[in-house]
Amino acid sequence: MFAEKVKVPDPAFAKAPVPEITPEIVSSPESPVVKIIPLANSTAPDPLRD
């Protein structure tokens, strides 16, 4: 179940990296956090554009 959950957030993050998932990824042994950090920056301007 854990392995399946890690694959689901991968694409979900690219669409809308939620701050709640960020801490979950940090706990993961993989280094997906690095992808979340840059993605989060791209999401910041999204809400600002509104």
Backbone as a chain_set.jsonl record, in Angstrom:
{"seq": "MFAEKVKVPDPAFAKAPVPEITPEIVSSPESPVVKIIPLANSTAPDPLRD", "coords": {"N": [[0.843, -1.203, 0.0], [1.972, 1.186, 0.72], [3.901, 1.595, -1.248], [2.319, 2.015, -3.422], [1.065, 4.355, -2.77], [3.095, 6.191, -2.875], [3.56, 6.437, -5.542], [1.3, 7.633, -6.458], [1.164, 10.316, -5.391], [3.267, 11.433, -6.755], [2.583, 12.297, -9.511], [0.438, 13.845, -8.787], [1.559, 15.867, -7.327], [2.875, 17.394, -9.229], [0.785, 18.63, -10.33], [-0.543, 20.032, -8.289], [1.11, 20.779, -5.708], [0.525, 20.154, -2.523], [0.903, 21.61, 0.757], [0.529, 19.912, 2.81], [1.216, 17.404, 1.933], [3.875, 17.67, 1.518], [5.389, 17.274, 3.944], [4.95, 14.592, 4.259], [6.318, 13.416, 2.167], [8.896, 14.065, 2.802], [9.396, 12.359, 4.843], [9.61, 10.045, 3.51], [11.931, 7.61, 2.16], [12.96, 8.028, -0.286], [14.057, 10.624, -2.663], [12.073, 12.541, -3.369], [11.332, 14.907, -2.425], [12.977, 16.888, -3.333], [11.948, 17.385, -5.804], [9.555, 18.413, -5.128], [10.068, 20.819, -3.838], [10.994, 22.622, -5.92], [8.737, 22.562, -7.467], [6.814, 23.611, -5.803], [7.562, 26.254, -5.755], [6.812, 27.051, -8.258], [4.171, 26.904, -8.006], [3.499, 28.881, -6.265], [3.272, 31.41, -7.626], [1.004, 30.851, -8.975], [-1.447, 31.109, -7.379], [-1.123, 33.769, -6.814], [-1.507, 34.974, -9.216], [-4.189, 34.911, -9.499]], "CA": [[0.0, 0.0, 0.0], [2.869, 2.353, 0.805], [4.548, 1.783, -2.56], [1.297, 2.553, -4.34], [0.773, 5.751, -2.372], [4.236, 7.032, -3.292], [3.445, 6.667, -6.998], [0.128, 8.505, -6.69], [1.51, 11.716, -5.102], [4.254, 11.91, -7.747], [1.887, 13.091, -10.54], [-0.463, 14.798, -8.106], [2.384, 17.015, -6.903], [3.161, 18.219, -10.411], [-0.445, 19.391, -10.629], [-0.814, 20.962, -7.17], [1.871, 20.338, -4.519], [-0.07, 20.66, -1.264], [1.874, 21.688, 1.866], [0.278, 18.77, 3.709], [1.933, 16.231, 1.385], [5.324, 17.945, 1.597], [5.978, 16.6, 5.113], [4.848, 13.135, 4.053], [7.39, 13.023, 1.239], [10.167, 14.217, 3.528], [9.558, 11.144, 5.661], [9.94, 8.944, 2.578], [13.377, 7.367, 1.987], [13.354, 8.544, -1.618], [14.373, 12.07, -2.672], [11.032, 13.244, -4.135], [11.205, 16.253, -1.833], [13.712, 17.818, -4.214], [11.039, 17.739, -6.904], [8.438, 19.172, -4.525], [10.56, 22.184, -3.535], [10.96, 23.434, -7.146], [7.341, 22.607, -7.927], [6.098, 24.521, -4.891], [7.905, 27.621, -6.184], [6.038, 27.324, -9.473], [2.759, 26.996, -7.592], [3.33, 30.138, -5.517], [2.781, 32.438, -8.552], [-0.332, 30.447, -9.454], [-2.488, 31.788, -6.58], [-0.877, 35.223, -6.895], [-2.062, 35.411, -10.51], [-5.634, 35.093, -9.258]], "C": [[0.881, 1.257, 0.0], [3.474, 2.664, -0.56], [3.544, 2.417, -3.531], [1.013, 4.027, -4.035], [1.891, 6.677, -2.864], [4.12, 7.355, -4.778], [2.289, 7.638, -7.293], [0.471, 9.981, -6.475], [2.478, 12.288, -6.136], [3.574, 12.814, -8.788], [0.996, 14.155, -9.903], [0.321, 16.055, -7.72], [2.614, 17.961, -8.079], [1.934, 19.088, -10.724], [-0.722, 20.429, -9.534], [-0.141, 20.464, -5.891], [1.295, 20.934, -3.23], [0.98, 20.644, -0.148], [1.71, 20.511, 2.817], [1.055, 17.546, 3.236], [3.449, 16.435, 1.504], [5.971, 17.194, 2.759], [5.951, 15.089, 4.941], [5.993, 12.654, 3.172], [8.734, 13.087, 1.963], [10.452, 12.956, 4.337], [9.973, 9.969, 4.761], [11.453, 8.815, 2.404], [13.858, 7.929, 0.649], [13.641, 10.053, -1.559], [13.359, 12.835, -3.53], [10.842, 14.672, -3.627], [11.87, 17.278, -2.75], [12.799, 18.273, -5.35], [9.897, 18.606, -6.367], [8.858, 20.626, -4.286], [10.471, 23.082, -4.787], [9.526, 23.583, -7.649], [6.555, 23.612, -7.088], [6.359, 25.97, -5.327], [7.054, 28.008, -7.391], [4.556, 27.492, -9.113], [2.494, 28.325, -6.873], [2.736, 31.221, -6.434], [1.373, 32.114, -9.049], [-1.442, 31.197, -8.701], [-2.342, 33.312, -6.663], [-1.52, 35.77, -8.173], [-3.56, 35.683, -10.341], [-5.875, 36.539, -8.819]], "O": [[0.56, 2.256, -0.644], [3.554, 3.819, -0.977], [3.907, 3.256, -4.356], [0.756, 4.827, -4.935], [1.633, 7.825, -3.226], [4.535, 8.427, -5.219], [2.326, 8.372, -8.28], [0.104, 10.818, -7.3], [2.5, 13.498, -6.362], [3.952, 13.977, -8.929], [0.836, 15.246, -10.451], [-0.203, 17.168, -7.783], [2.553, 19.182, -7.928], [2.06, 20.158, -11.319], [-1.091, 21.566, -9.827], [-0.778, 19.792, -5.081], [1.56, 22.091, -2.901], [1.842, 19.766, -0.115], [2.639, 20.155, 3.543], [1.503, 16.741, 4.053], [4.205, 15.467, 1.582], [6.999, 16.543, 2.574], [6.839, 14.389, 5.429], [6.567, 11.593, 3.418], [9.603, 12.243, 1.745], [11.603, 12.546, 4.491], [10.611, 9.021, 5.219], [12.175, 9.809, 2.493], [15.032, 8.262, 0.491], [13.48, 10.676, -0.509], [13.748, 13.685, -4.331], [10.269, 15.523, -4.307], [11.376, 18.393, -2.915], [12.877, 19.416, -5.799], [9.348, 19.436, -7.091], [8.074, 21.548, -4.512], [9.929, 24.185, -4.713], [9.159, 24.623, -8.194], [5.735, 24.366, -7.61], [5.46, 26.809, -5.267], [6.632, 29.157, -7.522], [3.797, 28.142, -9.832], [1.368, 28.823, -6.887], [1.778, 31.887, -6.041], [0.643, 33.002, -9.489], [-2.281, 31.847, -9.324], [-3.329, 34.044, -6.589], [-2.014, 36.897, -8.194], [-4.113, 36.582, -10.973], [-7.016, 36.923, -8.561]]}, "num_chains": 1, "name": "protein.A"}
